Amino acid sequence: MIAVLMEAGLAEFGDIDFMVKVLKAVGEGTTEGKLWAQGTARVGEHYGVKRIPVIKKQAISAYDPRTIEATGISMMTTAQGADHTAGNLPRLETRNMSLEAILAESLKVQGLVAVNDSMGLCIFGGSVTNVNHPFIAEAMNDAHGTAITPEFFKELGQATLRMEKLFNLKAGFAAQDDDLPEFFYQEPLAPTQHVARFHGEEVNSIYDSLLDPA
């Protein structure tokens, strides 16, 4: 949001004093602060900024979807809006992969993250917990007298993604809401000079396999 204010001409990029001023205004609830507290999308619209980096009005993180494509697809498709923590794959080399393969990788990691979120497990511990579902199931069963199997975790992740997708469908979200802002498709990012390749209508089907036929 602060970067969008700078884009609007309220300050130069890198102006630390201005950043502090903005945060203080938001904290104090001044007239400007109340406007700025509404977030990146509404602030950008208010000031007439053309380059507003949001998806579903949620601000995009520093994982630029022009080069970090799998994370970009996760941000485009997740129900929350541009949330890189919903399925981050920053090291996946995607330029020689088909879109179907990228979607599959994104869906897989989104399912694992949904498990961690549902279980209260730390996302930064995923390299351990994601590959030790049998151990976690055994620990839970020992602690609670349950009969959870390792397969439960995949089912939990898929069910979570399904419910989130159905919620958004009922809320009126459609394929075009998964689009990136237009400047990602038009402005190459140095040094690769890549632009975004995929649109909402191409990636929106990612959860189709999880939805009930009805």
PDB file of C-alpha atoms in Angstrom:
ATOM      1  CA  MET A   1       0.000   0.000   0.000  1.00  0.00           C
ATOM      2  CA  ILE A   2       2.829   2.401   0.849  1.00  0.00           C
ATOM      3  CA  ALA A   3       4.481   1.629  -2.480  1.00  0.00           C
ATOM      4  CA  VAL A   4       1.209   2.475  -4.230  1.00  0.00           C
ATOM      5  CA  LEU A   5       1.161   5.818  -2.413  1.00  0.00           C
ATOM      6  CA  MET A   6       4.655   6.424  -3.754  1.00  0.00           C
ATOM      7  CA  GLU A   7       3.511   5.370  -7.218  1.00  0.00           C
ATOM      8  CA  ALA A   8       0.740   7.956  -6.867  1.00  0.00           C
ATOM      9  CA  GLY A   9       3.368  10.644  -6.329  1.00  0.00           C
ATOM     10  CA  LEU A  10       2.923  11.250  -2.607  1.00  0.00           C
ATOM     11  CA  ALA A  11       6.600  10.486  -1.980  1.00  0.00           C
ATOM     12  CA  GLU A  12       9.718   9.184  -3.663  1.00  0.00           C
ATOM     13  CA  PHE A  13      10.414   5.453  -3.529  1.00  0.00           C
ATOM     14  CA  GLY A  14      12.617   4.680  -0.545  1.00  0.00           C
ATOM     15  CA  ASP A  15      11.461   7.669   1.537  1.00  0.00           C
ATOM     16  CA  ILE A  16      11.695   6.151   5.021  1.00  0.00           C
ATOM     17  CA  ASP A  17      10.303   9.223   6.774  1.00  0.00           C
ATOM     18  CA  PHE A  18       7.196   8.989   4.626  1.00  0.00           C
ATOM     19  CA  MET A  19       6.805   5.280   5.431  1.00  0.00           C
ATOM     20  CA  VAL A  20       6.909   6.087   9.153  1.00  0.00           C
ATOM     21  CA  LYS A  21       4.417   8.912   8.651  1.00  0.00           C
ATOM     22  CA  VAL A  22       1.979   6.574   6.888  1.00  0.00           C
ATOM     23  CA  LEU A  23       2.183   3.906   9.584  1.00  0.00           C
ATOM     24  CA  LYS A  24       1.684   6.494  12.330  1.00  0.00           C
ATOM     25  CA  ALA A  25      -1.334   7.934  10.520  1.00  0.00           C
ATOM     26  CA  VAL A  26      -2.887   4.476  10.208  1.00  0.00           C
ATOM     27  CA  GLY A  27      -2.218   3.756  13.869  1.00  0.00           C
ATOM     28  CA  GLU A  28      -3.647   7.085  15.011  1.00  0.00           C
ATOM     29  CA  GLY A  29      -6.720   6.801  12.804  1.00  0.00           C
ATOM     30  CA  THR A  30      -6.355  10.173  11.120  1.00  0.00           C
ATOM     31  CA  THR A  31      -8.487  10.998   8.089  1.00  0.00           C
ATOM     32  CA  GLU A  32      -5.688   9.955   5.753  1.00  0.00           C
ATOM     33  CA  GLY A  33      -4.831   7.011   7.993  1.00  0.00           C
ATOM     34  CA  LYS A  34      -8.353   5.633   7.764  1.00  0.00           C
ATOM     35  CA  LEU A  35      -8.153   5.832   3.984  1.00  0.00           C
ATOM     36  CA  TRP A  36      -4.743   4.167   3.851  1.00  0.00           C
ATOM     37  CA  ALA A  37      -5.844   1.446   6.262  1.00  0.00           C
ATOM     38  CA  GLN A  38      -8.289   0.213   3.607  1.00  0.00           C
ATOM     39  CA  GLY A  39      -5.404  -1.430   1.804  1.00  0.00           C
ATOM     40  CA  THR A  40      -3.582  -1.524  -1.493  1.00  0.00           C
ATOM     41  CA  ALA A  41      -6.534  -1.977  -3.867  1.00  0.00           C
ATOM     42  CA  ARG A  42      -8.798   0.729  -2.483  1.00  0.00           C
ATOM     43  CA  VAL A  43      -5.925   3.158  -1.964  1.00  0.00           C
ATOM     44  CA  GLY A  44      -4.751   2.628  -5.531  1.00  0.00           C
ATOM     45  CA  GLU A  45      -8.246   3.174  -6.882  1.00  0.00           C
ATOM     46  CA  HIS A  46      -8.667   6.317  -4.769  1.00  0.00           C
ATOM     47  CA  TYR A  47      -5.519   7.915  -6.156  1.00  0.00           C
ATOM     48  CA  GLY A  48      -6.082   6.701  -9.719  1.00  0.00           C
ATOM     49  CA  VAL A  49      -2.979   4.510  -9.826  1.00  0.00           C
ATOM     50  CA  LYS A  50      -2.829   2.255 -12.879  1.00  0.00           C
ATOM     51  CA  ARG A  51      -0.268  -0.252 -11.586  1.00  0.00           C
ATOM     52  CA  ILE A  52      -2.009  -1.738  -8.546  1.00  0.00           C
ATOM     53  CA  PRO A  53      -0.389  -5.097  -7.619  1.00  0.00           C
ATOM     54  CA  VAL A  54      -3.364  -7.027  -6.254  1.00  0.00           C
ATOM     55  CA  ILE A  55      -5.391 -10.171  -6.955  1.00  0.00           C
ATOM     56  CA  LYS A  56      -8.913 -10.257  -5.544  1.00  0.00           C
ATOM     57  CA  LYS A  57      -7.926  -6.951  -3.865  1.00  0.00           C
ATOM     58  CA  GLN A  58      -5.194  -8.693  -1.842  1.00  0.00           C
ATOM     59  CA  ALA A  59      -1.709  -7.235  -2.323  1.00  0.00           C
ATOM     60  CA  ILE A  60       0.869  -9.372  -4.123  1.00  0.00           C
ATOM     61  CA  SER A  61       4.063 -10.188  -2.247  1.00  0.00           C
ATOM     62  CA  ALA A  62       7.585  -9.790  -3.596  1.00  0.00           C
ATOM     63  CA  TYR A  63       7.366 -13.162  -5.389  1.00  0.00           C
ATOM     64  CA  ASP A  64       6.919 -11.629  -8.822  1.00  0.00           C
ATOM     65  CA  PRO A  65       4.578 -13.819 -10.931  1.00  0.00           C
ATOM     66  CA  ARG A  66       6.401 -12.918 -14.120  1.00  0.00           C
ATOM     67  CA  THR A  67       9.383 -15.027 -13.095  1.00  0.00           C
ATOM     68  CA  ILE A  68       8.181 -17.105 -10.136  1.00  0.00           C
ATOM     69  CA  GLU A  69       5.317 -18.575 -12.115  1.00  0.00           C
ATOM     70  CA  ALA A  70       4.165 -21.473  -9.932  1.00  0.00           C
ATOM     71  CA  THR A  71       3.826 -19.215  -6.897  1.00  0.00           C
ATOM     72  CA  GLY A  72       2.080 -16.745  -9.184  1.00  0.00           C
ATOM     73  CA  ILE A  73      -0.483 -19.383 -10.125  1.00  0.00           C
ATOM     74  CA  SER A  74      -1.015 -20.195  -6.453  1.00  0.00           C
ATOM     75  CA  MET A  75      -1.606 -16.498  -5.799  1.00  0.00           C
ATOM     76  CA  MET A  76      -3.953 -16.209  -8.763  1.00  0.00           C
ATOM     77  CA  THR A  77      -6.088 -19.193  -7.859  1.00  0.00           C
ATOM     78  CA  THR A  78      -6.182 -19.331  -4.059  1.00  0.00           C
ATOM     79  CA  ALA A  79      -9.458 -18.196  -2.563  1.00  0.00           C
ATOM     80  CA  GLN A  80      -7.783 -15.707  -0.246  1.00  0.00           C
ATOM     81  CA  GLY A  81      -6.428 -13.490  -3.005  1.00  0.00           C
ATOM     82  CA  ALA A  82      -2.720 -13.018  -3.676  1.00  0.00           C
ATOM     83  CA  ASP A  83      -1.414 -15.131  -0.801  1.00  0.00           C
ATOM     84  CA  HIS A  84       1.988 -16.619  -1.587  1.00  0.00           C
ATOM     85  CA  THR A  85       1.859 -18.659   1.626  1.00  0.00           C
ATOM     86  CA  ALA A  86      -1.046 -20.633   0.151  1.00  0.00           C
ATOM     87  CA  GLY A  87       1.383 -22.485  -2.105  1.00  0.00           C
ATOM     88  CA  ASN A  88       4.891 -21.172  -2.572  1.00  0.00           C
ATOM     89  CA  LEU A  89       7.181 -22.794  -5.160  1.00  0.00           C
ATOM     90  CA  PRO A  90       9.878 -20.152  -5.674  1.00  0.00           C
ATOM     91  CA  ARG A  91      12.534 -22.537  -7.010  1.00  0.00           C
ATOM     92  CA  LEU A  92      10.425 -24.462  -9.527  1.00  0.00           C
ATOM     93  CA  GLU A  93      11.824 -23.982 -13.037  1.00  0.00           C
ATOM     94  CA  THR A  94       8.659 -23.529 -15.055  1.00  0.00           C
ATOM     95  CA  ARG A  95       9.676 -22.106 -18.421  1.00  0.00           C
ATOM     96  CA  ASN A  96      10.118 -25.578 -19.903  1.00  0.00           C
ATOM     97  CA  MET A  97       7.036 -27.022 -18.168  1.00  0.00           C
ATOM     98  CA  SER A  98       3.529 -27.278 -19.557  1.00  0.00           C
ATOM     99  CA  LEU A  99       0.798 -25.288 -17.878  1.00  0.00           C
ATOM    100  CA  GLU A 100      -0.845 -28.549 -16.806  1.00  0.00           C
ATOM    101  CA  ALA A 101       2.345 -29.613 -15.026  1.00  0.00           C
ATOM    102  CA  ILE A 102       2.677 -26.260 -13.269  1.00  0.00           C
ATOM    103  CA  LEU A 103      -0.955 -26.405 -12.157  1.00  0.00           C
ATOM    104  CA  ALA A 104      -0.414 -29.882 -10.765  1.00  0.00           C
ATOM    105  CA  GLU A 105       2.606 -28.751  -8.741  1.00  0.00           C
ATOM    106  CA  SER A 106       0.741 -25.713  -7.438  1.00  0.00           C
ATOM    107  CA  LEU A 107      -2.284 -27.796  -6.452  1.00  0.00           C
ATOM    108  CA  LYS A 108      -0.072 -30.302  -4.655  1.00  0.00           C
ATOM    109  CA  VAL A 109       1.677 -27.699  -2.534  1.00  0.00           C
ATOM    110  CA  GLN A 110      -1.585 -25.833  -1.891  1.00  0.00           C
ATOM    111  CA  GLY A 111      -3.011 -29.055  -0.481  1.00  0.00           C
ATOM    112  CA  LEU A 112      -0.025 -29.522   1.818  1.00  0.00           C
ATOM    113  CA  VAL A 113      -0.244 -25.928   3.040  1.00  0.00           C
ATOM    114  CA  ALA A 114      -3.976 -26.325   3.658  1.00  0.00           C
ATOM    115  CA  VAL A 115      -3.155 -29.320   5.888  1.00  0.00           C
ATOM    116  CA  ASN A 116      -0.599 -27.301   7.850  1.00  0.00           C
ATOM    117  CA  ASP A 117      -3.014 -24.401   8.250  1.00  0.00           C
ATOM    118  CA  SER A 118      -5.827 -26.696   9.362  1.00  0.00           C
ATOM    119  CA  MET A 119      -3.611 -28.540  11.839  1.00  0.00           C
ATOM    120  CA  GLY A 120      -1.898 -25.472  13.232  1.00  0.00           C
ATOM    121  CA  LEU A 121       1.493 -26.615  11.942  1.00  0.00           C
ATOM    122  CA  CYS A 122       4.117 -24.016  11.064  1.00  0.00           C
ATOM    123  CA  ILE A 123       4.509 -23.396   7.338  1.00  0.00           C
ATOM    124  CA  PHE A 124       8.277 -23.063   7.805  1.00  0.00           C
ATOM    125  CA  GLY A 125       8.372 -26.599   9.165  1.00  0.00           C
ATOM    126  CA  GLY A 126       6.764 -28.012   6.053  1.00  0.00           C
ATOM    127  CA  SER A 127       9.983 -29.634   4.876  1.00  0.00           C
ATOM    128  CA  VAL A 128       9.671 -31.852   7.949  1.00  0.00           C
ATOM    129  CA  THR A 129       5.930 -32.207   8.502  1.00  0.00           C
ATOM    130  CA  ASN A 130       4.948 -32.642   4.846  1.00  0.00           C
ATOM    131  CA  VAL A 131       7.003 -35.819   4.541  1.00  0.00           C
ATOM    132  CA  ASN A 132       6.157 -37.268   7.958  1.00  0.00           C
ATOM    133  CA  HIS A 133       2.401 -37.671   7.892  1.00  0.00           C
ATOM    134  CA  PRO A 134       2.612 -41.278   9.191  1.00  0.00           C
ATOM    135  CA  PHE A 135       4.569 -40.100  12.245  1.00  0.00           C
ATOM    136  CA  ILE A 136       2.160 -37.191  12.863  1.00  0.00           C
ATOM    137  CA  ALA A 137      -0.839 -39.518  12.547  1.00  0.00           C
ATOM    138  CA  GLU A 138       0.714 -41.919  15.046  1.00  0.00           C
ATOM    139  CA  ALA A 139       1.489 -39.101  17.482  1.00  0.00           C
ATOM    140  CA  MET A 140      -2.067 -37.763  17.259  1.00  0.00           C
ATOM    141  CA  ASN A 141      -3.543 -41.210  17.744  1.00  0.00           C
ATOM    142  CA  ASP A 142      -1.340 -41.825  20.797  1.00  0.00           C
ATOM    143  CA  ALA A 143      -2.303 -38.468  22.294  1.00  0.00           C
ATOM    144  CA  HIS A 144      -6.026 -38.494  21.569  1.00  0.00           C
ATOM    145  CA  GLY A 145      -7.014 -42.107  21.123  1.00  0.00           C
ATOM    146  CA  THR A 146      -8.039 -41.495  17.531  1.00  0.00           C
ATOM    147  CA  ALA A 147      -7.549 -43.733  14.511  1.00  0.00           C
ATOM    148  CA  ILE A 148      -6.203 -41.271  11.954  1.00  0.00           C
ATOM    149  CA  THR A 149      -4.370 -42.733   8.971  1.00  0.00           C
ATOM    150  CA  PRO A 150      -1.752 -40.909   6.865  1.00  0.00           C
ATOM    151  CA  GLU A 151      -4.317 -40.661   4.061  1.00  0.00           C
ATOM    152  CA  PHE A 152      -6.366 -38.362   6.307  1.00  0.00           C
ATOM    153  CA  PHE A 153      -4.001 -35.472   5.668  1.00  0.00           C
ATOM    154  CA  LYS A 154      -4.391 -35.485   1.885  1.00  0.00           C
ATOM    155  CA  GLU A 155      -8.167 -35.700   2.308  1.00  0.00           C
ATOM    156  CA  LEU A 156      -8.074 -32.795   4.771  1.00  0.00           C
ATOM    157  CA  GLY A 157      -6.072 -30.602   2.412  1.00  0.00           C
ATOM    158  CA  GLN A 158      -8.303 -31.344  -0.545  1.00  0.00           C
ATOM    159  CA  ALA A 159     -11.471 -30.789   1.486  1.00  0.00           C
ATOM    160  CA  THR A 160     -10.167 -27.435   2.672  1.00  0.00           C
ATOM    161  CA  LEU A 161      -9.359 -26.264  -0.849  1.00  0.00           C
ATOM    162  CA  ARG A 162     -12.745 -27.501  -2.053  1.00  0.00           C
ATOM    163  CA  MET A 163     -14.634 -25.581   0.629  1.00  0.00           C
ATOM    164  CA  GLU A 164     -12.657 -22.412  -0.046  1.00  0.00           C
ATOM    165  CA  LYS A 165     -13.341 -22.657  -3.777  1.00  0.00           C
ATOM    166  CA  LEU A 166     -17.056 -23.309  -3.267  1.00  0.00           C
ATOM    167  CA  PHE A 167     -17.273 -20.343  -0.891  1.00  0.00           C
ATOM    168  CA  ASN A 168     -15.776 -18.061  -3.543  1.00  0.00           C
ATOM    169  CA  LEU A 169     -18.058 -19.417  -6.249  1.00  0.00           C
ATOM    170  CA  LYS A 170     -21.089 -18.669  -4.086  1.00  0.00           C
ATOM    171  CA  ALA A 171     -19.656 -15.221  -3.384  1.00  0.00           C
ATOM    172  CA  GLY A 172     -19.635 -14.535  -7.126  1.00  0.00           C
ATOM    173  CA  PHE A 173     -15.960 -14.911  -7.982  1.00  0.00           C
ATOM    174  CA  ALA A 174     -15.259 -16.028 -11.555  1.00  0.00           C
ATOM    175  CA  ALA A 175     -12.274 -16.842 -13.768  1.00  0.00           C
ATOM    176  CA  GLN A 176     -11.525 -13.191 -14.524  1.00  0.00           C
ATOM    177  CA  ASP A 177     -10.968 -12.580 -10.816  1.00  0.00           C
ATOM    178  CA  ASP A 178      -7.903 -14.844 -11.046  1.00  0.00           C
ATOM    179  CA  ASP A 179      -6.226 -12.540 -13.565  1.00  0.00           C
ATOM    180  CA  LEU A 180      -3.057 -10.692 -12.687  1.00  0.00           C
ATOM    181  CA  PRO A 181      -3.084  -6.907 -12.999  1.00  0.00           C
ATOM    182  CA  GLU A 182      -2.573  -5.916 -16.620  1.00  0.00           C
ATOM    183  CA  PHE A 183       0.894  -4.452 -16.182  1.00  0.00           C
ATOM    184  CA  PHE A 184       2.306  -7.881 -15.350  1.00  0.00           C
ATOM    185  CA  TYR A 185       1.364  -8.971 -18.876  1.00  0.00           C
ATOM    186  CA  GLN A 186       2.698  -5.831 -20.544  1.00  0.00           C
ATOM    187  CA  GLU A 187       5.853  -4.808 -18.663  1.00  0.00           C
ATOM    188  CA  PRO A 188       8.920  -7.108 -18.896  1.00  0.00           C
ATOM    189  CA  LEU A 189      10.821  -7.685 -15.658  1.00  0.00           C
ATOM    190  CA  ALA A 190      14.596  -7.245 -15.777  1.00  0.00           C
ATOM    191  CA  PRO A 191      16.924  -9.028 -16.113  1.00  0.00           C
ATOM    192  CA  THR A 192      14.943 -11.912 -17.645  1.00  0.00           C
ATOM    193  CA  GLN A 193      12.584  -9.582 -19.529  1.00  0.00           C
ATOM    194  CA  HIS A 194       9.774 -12.042 -18.812  1.00  0.00           C
ATOM    195  CA  VAL A 195       6.121 -11.048 -18.740  1.00  0.00           C
ATOM    196  CA  ALA A 196       3.290 -13.039 -17.218  1.00  0.00           C
ATOM    197  CA  ARG A 197       2.093 -15.834 -19.498  1.00  0.00           C
ATOM    198  CA  PHE A 198      -1.141 -17.105 -17.978  1.00  0.00           C
ATOM    199  CA  HIS A 199      -4.580 -15.585 -17.466  1.00  0.00           C
ATOM    200  CA  GLY A 200      -7.355 -16.419 -15.057  1.00  0.00           C
ATOM    201  CA  GLU A 201      -9.374 -18.421 -17.547  1.00  0.00           C
ATOM    202  CA  GLU A 202      -6.365 -20.695 -18.130  1.00  0.00           C
ATOM    203  CA  VAL A 203      -5.650 -21.449 -14.459  1.00  0.00           C
ATOM    204  CA  ASN A 204      -9.135 -21.283 -12.941  1.00  0.00           C
ATOM    205  CA  SER A 205      -9.703 -25.002 -13.544  1.00  0.00           C
ATOM    206  CA  ILE A 206      -7.016 -25.975 -11.019  1.00  0.00           C
ATOM    207  CA  TYR A 207      -9.571 -27.145  -8.429  1.00  0.00           C
ATOM    208  CA  ASP A 208     -11.972 -28.875 -10.842  1.00  0.00           C
ATOM    209  CA  SER A 209     -10.742 -32.319  -9.833  1.00  0.00           C
ATOM    210  CA  LEU A 210     -11.633 -31.558  -6.198  1.00  0.00           C
ATOM    211  CA  LEU A 211     -15.180 -30.363  -6.807  1.00  0.00           C
ATOM    212  CA  ASP A 212     -18.142 -32.688  -6.518  1.00  0.00           C
ATOM    213  CA  PRO A 213     -19.750 -33.586  -9.876  1.00  0.00           C
ATOM    214  CA  ALA A 214     -22.976 -31.990  -8.651  1.00  0.00           C
TER     215      ALA A 214
END
